[in-house]
Amino acid sequence: MTLAPWRSPLARALHRNRSLVYARYFQLATVCAEGRPANRTVVFRGFLDDTNQLKMITDARSKKAEQIDQNAWSEACWYFPKTREQFRLLGQLTLVGAHCSDASLLKARERSWQELSDAARVQFAWSPPGAPREDTGFDAPPPDPTTPRSNFCLLLLDSTHVDHLELRGDPQNRSIYSFTDEIGWSMQSVNP
Amino acid sequence: MTLAPWRSPLARALHRNRSLVYARYFQLATVCAEGRPANRTVVFRGFLDDTNQLKMITDARSKKAEQIDQNAWSEACWYFPKTREQFRLLGQLTLVGAHCSDASLLKARERSWQELSDAARVQFAWSPPGAPREDTGFDAPPPDPTTPRSNFCLLLLDSTHVDHLELRGDPQNRSIYSFTDEIGWSMQSVNP
């Protein structure tokens, strides 16, 4: 696999914004069954091995997981406050749960679990997210750090369209990266 | 109109994050004709008069405007870095363009134009956004500050479902606010 051409400006943005812990958060939009958009903040967990797929994690009990089963399309919107630039990454999501049939993805899921802090892992032992608030169900002991809980999912975004906007500059700069099976990645400068 | 119950925690978040200029930015998700989500950063421009509708602005030539015409549903995801809290606002968008038939909305559009800086206004005189990059078309003089350009739109989000998550706290706190015509706004605490 070759590095997609948008990986280099994205790596630069991550580096230049590294003092802000929340520069590793972005907003992930999906579409729910009724055709309405859903949008939430997620944490960037790096790239899957030597691919261009962004890694996130999620709980199989969340609405997000249900939505992805019905419509895998997603657009991530990633704003970098320090350098004032935005990446919009459109592509398809893959949810890697406990019953995934791909052994290498299952292994990646296991590694993601092992890389989490205890505080992040214990959330997967909490009461079902989004259900009416319970007073108990939040005092579970830290789960086994080696073997993922069954509701733990690795979530992958495989982008085919990336829109990079730099607000600095007069006028601003905007580049669109597109992937097709025939040509691979291509880039075009567009009006901001 | 009464203030929706989520207005008070949102006002508090805005106040506590006021030192960060980008705490007034959020990510707005829409659905495009092919049923795929689109997601971009927008600037919060306050509330419409004495309503609970969030104001934004956009260019009638943008893809966003086209998407809204087909599907008005949107979810805004607003993350406040300093207080580590997130508001997700689901509702319907209204695009107020030059040919809007509602006189009071046209007036609000005009006021929004007048409140912009010259630097923000001149972007509406730039070459068409998203079209192949042109070298010229970015040196227009500042537009008339009184009368909006025809492609200037006020954009309104009328939320009916607001999900407020506070990451601080162990466990985290999460409240869902829902609006129905019969009951008005109601609030429920849910598991994070």
Short mmCIF file of C-alpha atoms in Angstrom, two decimals:
data_model
loop_
_atom_site.label_atom_id
_atom_site.label_comp_id
_atom_site.label_asym_id
_atom_site.label_seq_id
_atom_site.Cartn_x
_atom_site.Cartn_y
_atom_site.Cartn_z
CA MET A 1 0.00 0.00 0.00
CA THR A 2 1.18 3.49 -0.80
CA LEU A 3 0.50 6.40 1.49
CA ALA A 4 -2.43 8.46 0.18
CA PRO A 5 -1.35 11.99 -0.81
CA TRP A 6 -3.54 13.59 1.92
CA ARG A 7 -1.61 11.67 4.61
CA SER A 8 1.30 14.09 4.47
CA PRO A 9 -0.73 17.33 5.11
CA LEU A 10 -2.74 15.45 7.77
CA ALA A 11 0.45 14.28 9.52
CA ARG A 12 1.73 17.85 9.42
CA ALA A 13 -1.52 19.15 10.96
CA LEU A 14 -1.37 16.52 13.71
CA HIS A 15 2.21 17.46 14.46
CA ARG A 16 1.64 21.22 14.50
CA ASN A 17 -1.41 20.85 16.75
CA ARG A 18 0.12 18.22 19.03
CA SER A 19 0.01 20.50 22.09
CA LEU A 20 -3.81 20.34 22.00
CA VAL A 21 -5.05 16.95 23.20
CA TYR A 22 -8.41 17.61 21.50
CA ALA A 23 -6.75 18.05 18.10
CA ARG A 24 -6.98 14.25 18.01
CA TYR A 25 -10.78 14.40 18.20
CA PHE A 26 -12.98 14.75 15.16
CA GLN A 27 -16.68 14.64 14.35
CA LEU A 28 -18.04 11.56 12.63
CA ALA A 29 -21.31 11.83 10.71
CA THR A 30 -23.45 8.83 9.79
CA VAL A 31 -27.00 8.44 8.49
CA CYS A 32 -29.69 6.76 10.58
CA ALA A 33 -32.51 4.52 9.32
CA GLU A 34 -34.93 7.45 8.91
CA GLY A 35 -32.45 9.19 6.57
CA ARG A 36 -31.44 11.76 9.18
CA PRO A 37 -27.83 12.57 9.90
CA ALA A 38 -26.14 11.74 13.21
CA ASN A 39 -22.93 13.41 14.34
CA ARG A 40 -20.65 12.84 17.32
CA THR A 41 -17.11 13.45 18.51
CA VAL A 42 -14.71 10.51 18.37
CA VAL A 43 -11.04 10.01 19.18
CA PHE A 44 -8.50 9.30 16.44
CA ARG A 45 -6.58 6.11 17.31
CA GLY A 46 -4.05 6.16 14.48
CA PHE A 47 -4.05 4.29 11.18
CA LEU A 48 -4.64 0.58 10.66
CA ASP A 49 -1.24 -1.03 10.04
CA ASP A 50 0.05 0.03 6.62
CA THR A 51 -3.33 1.19 5.29
CA ASN A 52 -4.93 4.66 4.97
CA GLN A 53 -7.83 3.65 7.22
CA LEU A 54 -8.46 5.76 10.30
CA LYS A 55 -8.99 3.84 13.52
CA MET A 56 -11.60 4.68 16.14
CA ILE A 57 -13.31 2.59 18.79
CA THR A 58 -16.96 2.25 19.74
CA ASP A 59 -19.40 0.25 21.81
CA ALA A 60 -21.52 -2.35 19.97
CA ARG A 61 -24.44 -1.17 22.13
CA SER A 62 -24.28 2.42 20.79
CA LYS A 63 -26.68 3.77 18.15
CA LYS A 64 -23.68 4.45 15.95
CA ALA A 65 -23.06 0.70 15.56
CA GLU A 66 -26.68 0.14 14.52
CA GLN A 67 -26.52 2.99 11.98
CA ILE A 68 -23.33 1.69 10.42
CA ASP A 69 -24.89 -1.73 9.87
CA GLN A 70 -27.55 -0.07 7.74
CA ASN A 71 -25.45 2.55 5.95
CA ALA A 72 -21.67 2.35 6.05
CA TRP A 73 -21.09 5.81 4.55
CA SER A 74 -19.60 8.41 6.81
CA GLU A 75 -17.94 11.79 6.68
CA ALA A 76 -15.42 12.76 9.30
CA CYS A 77 -14.89 16.48 9.86
CA TRP A 78 -11.58 17.25 11.52
CA TYR A 79 -10.81 20.83 12.47
CA PHE A 80 -7.33 21.80 13.64
CA PRO A 81 -7.63 24.96 15.77
CA LYS A 82 -3.98 25.98 15.89
CA THR A 83 -3.29 25.86 12.15
CA ARG A 84 -6.88 26.73 11.20
CA GLU A 85 -7.37 23.93 8.72
CA GLN A 86 -10.07 21.36 8.14
CA PHE A 87 -10.06 17.86 6.68
CA ARG A 88 -13.31 16.29 5.55
CA LEU A 89 -12.91 12.56 4.96
CA LEU A 90 -15.74 10.77 3.17
CA GLY A 91 -15.73 7.00 2.98
CA GLN A 92 -17.11 3.76 4.29
CA LEU A 93 -16.93 2.46 7.82
CA THR A 94 -16.10 -1.07 8.92
CA LEU A 95 -17.14 -2.19 12.36
CA VAL A 96 -14.83 -4.86 13.73
CA GLY A 97 -16.65 -6.67 16.52
CA ALA A 98 -16.05 -9.88 18.44
CA HIS A 99 -17.51 -12.03 15.64
CA CYS A 100 -15.51 -10.54 12.77
CA SER A 101 -14.42 -13.25 10.34
CA ASP A 102 -11.18 -11.55 9.31
CA ALA A 103 -8.38 -12.80 11.56
CA SER A 104 -6.06 -9.85 10.97
CA LEU A 105 -8.83 -7.35 11.80
CA LEU A 106 -9.65 -9.34 14.95
CA LYS A 107 -6.00 -9.08 15.91
CA ALA A 108 -6.07 -5.31 15.27
CA ARG A 109 -9.19 -5.06 17.47
CA GLU A 110 -7.36 -6.90 20.24
CA ARG A 111 -4.34 -4.57 19.98
CA SER A 112 -6.62 -1.49 20.14
CA TRP A 113 -8.16 -2.84 23.34
CA GLN A 114 -4.74 -3.47 24.85
CA GLU A 115 -3.60 0.08 23.99
CA LEU A 116 -6.47 1.67 25.95
CA SER A 117 -6.15 3.01 29.48
CA ASP A 118 -8.04 1.26 32.29
CA ALA A 119 -10.32 4.33 32.47
CA ALA A 120 -11.25 3.92 28.79
CA ARG A 121 -11.65 0.13 29.02
CA VAL A 122 -13.96 0.24 32.05
CA GLN A 123 -16.53 2.27 30.07
CA PHE A 124 -17.28 -0.89 28.08
CA ALA A 125 -18.38 -2.50 31.38
CA TRP A 126 -20.79 0.33 32.17
CA SER A 127 -24.58 0.10 31.91
CA PRO A 128 -26.00 0.33 28.35
CA PRO A 129 -25.28 3.76 26.83
CA GLY A 130 -28.35 5.89 26.10
CA ALA A 131 -30.68 3.87 28.38
CA PRO A 132 -32.42 5.71 31.25
CA ARG A 133 -29.83 6.63 33.82
CA GLU A 134 -29.06 4.02 36.44
CA ASP A 135 -27.44 4.84 39.74
CA THR A 136 -25.49 1.62 39.77
CA GLY A 137 -23.67 -0.10 36.93
CA PHE A 138 -20.73 2.28 36.87
CA ASP A 139 -18.53 0.71 39.54
CA ALA A 140 -17.28 -2.33 37.63
CA PRO A 141 -13.65 -3.33 38.26
CA PRO A 142 -11.22 -2.65 35.38
CA PRO A 143 -11.80 -5.31 32.68
CA ASP A 144 -9.12 -7.78 31.62
CA PRO A 145 -6.58 -5.65 29.72
CA THR A 146 -5.67 -8.48 27.34
CA THR A 147 -8.96 -9.80 25.97
CA PRO A 148 -11.51 -7.27 24.62
CA ARG A 149 -14.99 -7.30 26.08
CA SER A 150 -17.53 -8.65 23.60
CA ASN A 151 -19.14 -5.22 23.08
CA PHE A 152 -15.83 -3.55 22.20
CA CYS A 153 -15.52 -2.62 18.51
CA LEU A 154 -12.73 -1.28 16.43
CA LEU A 155 -14.11 1.14 13.87
CA LEU A 156 -12.33 1.87 10.57
CA LEU A 157 -12.90 4.66 8.07
CA ASP A 158 -11.72 3.97 4.54
CA SER A 159 -11.84 7.35 2.78
CA THR A 160 -12.28 7.81 -0.94
CA HIS A 161 -12.75 11.58 -0.94
CA VAL A 162 -10.78 14.03 1.20
CA ASP A 163 -11.35 17.78 1.21
CA HIS A 164 -8.57 19.84 2.78
CA LEU A 165 -9.27 23.52 3.53
CA GLU A 166 -6.66 25.89 4.88
CA LEU A 167 -8.24 29.04 6.28
CA ARG A 168 -4.89 30.76 6.58
CA GLY A 169 -3.95 32.44 3.34
CA ASP A 170 -5.76 35.06 1.34
CA PRO A 171 -7.57 33.60 -0.47
CA GLN A 172 -7.80 30.32 1.39
CA ASN A 173 -6.45 27.09 -0.11
CA ARG A 174 -8.59 24.07 -0.77
CA SER A 175 -7.56 20.71 -2.21
CA ILE A 176 -9.77 17.76 -3.09
CA TYR A 177 -8.28 14.25 -3.11
CA SER A 178 -10.29 11.51 -4.82
CA PHE A 179 -9.72 7.79 -5.09
CA THR A 180 -10.89 5.53 -7.89
CA ASP A 181 -9.90 1.90 -8.44
CA GLU A 182 -8.69 2.73 -11.96
CA ILE A 183 -6.53 5.77 -11.24
CA GLY A 184 -5.87 5.54 -7.51
CA TRP A 185 -5.60 8.89 -5.75
CA SER A 186 -5.69 12.17 -7.62
CA MET A 187 -5.67 15.74 -6.35
CA GLN A 188 -7.28 18.93 -7.57
CA SER A 189 -7.06 22.48 -6.26
CA VAL A 190 -10.48 24.09 -6.04
CA ASN A 191 -11.86 27.47 -5.08
CA PRO A 192 -12.31 27.79 -1.31
CA MET B 1 -41.32 31.80 23.24
CA THR B 2 -39.75 30.22 26.30
CA LEU B 3 -36.08 29.42 26.42
CA ALA B 4 -35.51 25.70 25.79
CA PRO B 5 -34.05 23.97 28.86
CA TRP B 6 -30.77 23.15 27.03
CA ARG B 7 -30.14 26.85 26.44
CA SER B 8 -28.89 27.36 29.96
CA PRO B 9 -26.16 24.64 29.91
CA LEU B 10 -25.21 25.75 26.39
CA ALA B 11 -24.90 29.38 27.49
CA ARG B 12 -22.73 28.22 30.40
CA ALA B 13 -20.47 26.23 28.05
CA LEU B 14 -20.11 29.22 25.71
CA HIS B 15 -19.22 31.44 28.62
CA ARG B 16 -16.69 29.05 30.17
CA ASN B 17 -15.02 28.46 26.81
CA ARG B 18 -15.12 32.10 25.70
CA SER B 19 -11.31 32.41 25.66
CA LEU B 20 -11.19 29.97 22.72
CA VAL B 21 -12.38 31.62 19.52
CA TYR B 22 -12.99 28.17 18.00
CA ALA B 23 -15.40 27.23 20.78
CA ARG B 24 -17.93 29.09 18.62
CA TYR B 25 -17.38 26.63 15.76
CA PHE B 26 -19.30 23.39 15.45
CA GLN B 27 -19.70 20.61 12.90
CA LEU B 28 -22.90 20.48 10.90
CA ALA B 29 -23.93 17.19 9.30
CA THR B 30 -26.42 16.93 6.45
CA VAL B 31 -27.39 14.13 4.06
CA CYS B 32 -26.71 14.41 0.33
CA ALA B 33 -28.90 13.12 -2.50
CA GLU B 34 -27.11 9.74 -2.62
CA GLY B 35 -27.93 9.17 1.07
CA ARG B 36 -24.36 9.82 2.21
CA PRO B 37 -23.56 12.13 5.09
CA ALA B 38 -21.72 15.43 4.65
CA ASN B 39 -20.05 17.21 7.53
CA ARG B 40 -18.32 20.57 7.83
CA THR B 41 -17.29 23.20 10.36
CA VAL B 42 -19.51 26.28 10.65
CA VAL B 43 -19.49 29.36 12.85
CA PHE B 44 -22.22 29.95 15.44
CA ARG B 45 -23.76 33.40 14.87
CA GLY B 46 -26.08 33.50 17.88
CA PHE B 47 -29.79 32.75 18.15
CA LEU B 48 -32.54 34.12 15.93
CA ASP B 49 -34.31 36.87 17.87
CA ASP B 50 -36.31 35.32 20.72
CA THR B 51 -36.31 31.77 19.29
CA ASN B 52 -34.20 28.70 20.04
CA GLN B 53 -32.92 28.56 16.46
CA LEU B 54 -29.17 28.62 15.94
CA LYS B 55 -27.94 31.04 13.29
CA MET B 56 -25.21 30.28 10.75
CA ILE B 57 -24.44 31.71 7.33
CA THR B 58 -23.66 30.02 4.05
CA ASP B 59 -23.21 30.59 0.34
CA ALA B 60 -26.14 29.65 -1.94
CA ARG B 61 -23.51 28.27 -4.35
CA SER B 62 -22.22 25.73 -1.80
CA LYS B 63 -23.15 22.02 -1.88
CA LYS B 64 -24.61 22.44 1.58
CA ALA B 65 -27.38 24.67 0.20
CA GLU B 66 -28.24 22.06 -2.44
CA GLN B 67 -28.33 19.27 0.19
CA ILE B 68 -30.61 21.22 2.51
CA ASP B 69 -33.11 21.77 -0.30
CA GLN B 70 -33.45 18.00 -0.60
CA ASN B 71 -33.25 16.99 3.06
CA ALA B 72 -33.59 19.62 5.78
CA TRP B 73 -32.51 17.32 8.62
CA SER B 74 -29.23 18.09 10.26
CA GLU B 75 -27.25 17.25 13.36
CA ALA B 76 -24.83 19.77 14.79
CA CYS B 77 -22.04 18.39 16.96
CA TRP B 78 -20.52 21.02 19.23
CA TYR B 79 -17.55 20.08 21.35
CA PHE B 80 -16.29 22.46 24.04
CA PRO B 81 -12.61 21.67 24.69
CA LYS B 82 -12.12 23.55 27.94
CA THR B 83 -15.08 22.10 29.83
CA ARG B 84 -14.96 18.77 27.94
CA GLU B 85 -18.61 18.65 27.02
CA GLN B 86 -20.53 17.97 23.83
CA PHE B 87 -23.91 19.10 22.54
CA ARG B 88 -25.53 17.24 19.69
CA LEU B 89 -28.43 19.21 18.22
CA LEU B 90 -30.74 17.38 15.83
CA GLY B 91 -33.33 19.32 13.91
CA GLN B 92 -34.35 20.88 10.64
CA LEU B 93 -32.55 23.58 8.73
CA THR B 94 -34.07 26.61 7.06
CA LEU B 95 -32.13 28.38 4.35
CA VAL B 96 -33.00 32.07 4.15
CA GLY B 97 -31.92 33.35 0.76
CA ALA B 98 -32.62 36.49 -1.23
CA HIS B 99 -36.00 35.21 -2.41
CA CYS B 100 -37.37 34.19 0.98
CA SER B 101 -41.06 35.08 1.30
CA ASP B 102 -40.97 35.72 5.06
CA ALA B 103 -40.29 39.42 5.64
CA SER B 104 -39.00 39.01 9.20
CA LEU B 105 -36.53 36.31 8.11
CA LEU B 106 -35.38 38.51 5.22
CA LYS B 107 -34.76 41.25 7.77
CA ALA B 108 -32.78 38.82 9.96
CA ARG B 109 -30.73 37.84 6.90
CA GLU B 110 -29.96 41.49 6.24
CA ARG B 111 -28.88 42.05 9.85
CA SER B 112 -26.59 39.00 9.71
CA TRP B 113 -24.93 40.42 6.59
CA GLN B 114 -24.45 43.77 8.27
CA GLU B 115 -22.88 42.15 11.35
CA LEU B 116 -20.14 40.46 9.28
CA SER B 117 -16.64 41.82 8.88
CA ASP B 118 -15.50 43.01 5.45
CA ALA B 119 -13.22 39.97 5.30
CA ALA B 120 -16.18 37.63 5.78
CA ARG B 121 -18.43 39.54 3.38
CA VAL B 122 -15.90 39.58 0.54
CA GLN B 123 -15.88 35.76 0.43
CA PHE B 124 -19.37 35.93 -1.06
CA ALA B 125 -17.87 37.85 -4.00
CA TRP B 126 -15.22 35.16 -4.63
CA SER B 127 -15.31 32.69 -7.50
CA PRO B 128 -17.74 29.76 -7.11
CA PRO B 129 -16.71 27.55 -4.15
CA GLY B 130 -15.67 24.00 -5.05
CA ALA B 131 -15.06 24.78 -8.75
CA PRO B 132 -11.56 24.19 -10.20
CA ARG B 133 -9.20 26.75 -8.74
CA GLU B 134 -8.98 30.05 -10.54
CA ASP B 135 -6.08 32.42 -10.15
CA THR B 136 -8.31 35.43 -10.41
CA GLY B 137 -11.71 36.07 -8.85
CA PHE B 138 -10.41 36.68 -5.33
CA ASP B 139 -9.58 40.35 -5.55
CA ALA B 140 -13.09 41.80 -5.47
CA PRO B 141 -13.55 45.03 -3.50
CA PRO B 142 -15.45 44.72 -0.19
CA PRO B 143 -19.18 44.35 -1.02
CA ASP B 144 -21.80 46.86 0.09
CA PRO B 145 -22.04 46.36 3.88
CA THR B 146 -25.75 47.21 3.96
CA THR B 147 -27.41 45.07 1.30
CA PRO B 148 -26.60 41.33 1.23
CA ARG B 149 -25.22 39.85 -1.97
CA SER B 150 -27.79 37.61 -3.67
CA ASN B 151 -25.85 34.41 -2.86
CA PHE B 152 -25.67 35.19 0.86
CA CYS B 153 -27.88 32.93 2.99
CA LEU B 154 -28.79 32.92 6.62
CA LEU B 155 -29.05 29.34 7.84
CA LEU B 156 -31.20 28.35 10.83
CA LEU B 157 -31.22 25.15 12.85
CA ASP B 158 -34.44 24.43 14.72
CA SER B 159 -33.55 21.57 17.09
CA THR B 160 -36.04 19.06 18.44
CA HIS B 161 -33.54 16.70 20.09
CA VAL B 162 -30.48 17.80 22.06
CA ASP B 163 -27.99 15.39 23.62
CA HIS B 164 -25.66 16.92 26.22
CA LEU B 165 -22.67 14.87 27.37
CA GLU B 166 -20.30 16.01 30.09
CA LEU B 167 -17.07 14.02 30.03
CA ARG B 168 -15.98 15.44 33.37
CA GLY B 169 -17.41 13.42 36.22
CA ASP B 170 -17.07 9.75 37.02
CA PRO B 171 -19.24 8.41 35.56
CA GLN B 172 -19.95 11.04 32.92
CA ASN B 173 -23.30 12.85 32.79
CA ARG B 174 -25.59 12.74 29.82
CA SER B 175 -28.97 14.46 29.35
CA ILE B 176 -31.39 14.15 26.46
CA TYR B 177 -33.78 17.02 25.73
CA SER B 178 -36.71 16.28 23.40
CA PHE B 179 -39.37 18.52 21.95
CA THR B 180 -42.88 17.49 20.94
CA ASP B 181 -45.73 19.81 19.98
CA GLU B 182 -47.94 18.27 22.69
CA ILE B 183 -45.57 18.43 25.65
CA GLY B 184 -42.96 20.97 24.61
CA TRP B 185 -39.47 20.27 25.92
CA SER B 186 -38.74 17.42 28.31
CA MET B 187 -35.45 16.18 29.75
CA GLN B 188 -34.19 12.75 30.68
CA SER B 189 -30.90 11.67 32.23
CA VAL B 190 -29.42 8.69 30.40
CA ASN B 191 -26.40 6.47 30.81
CA PRO B 192 -23.30 8.00 29.20
#
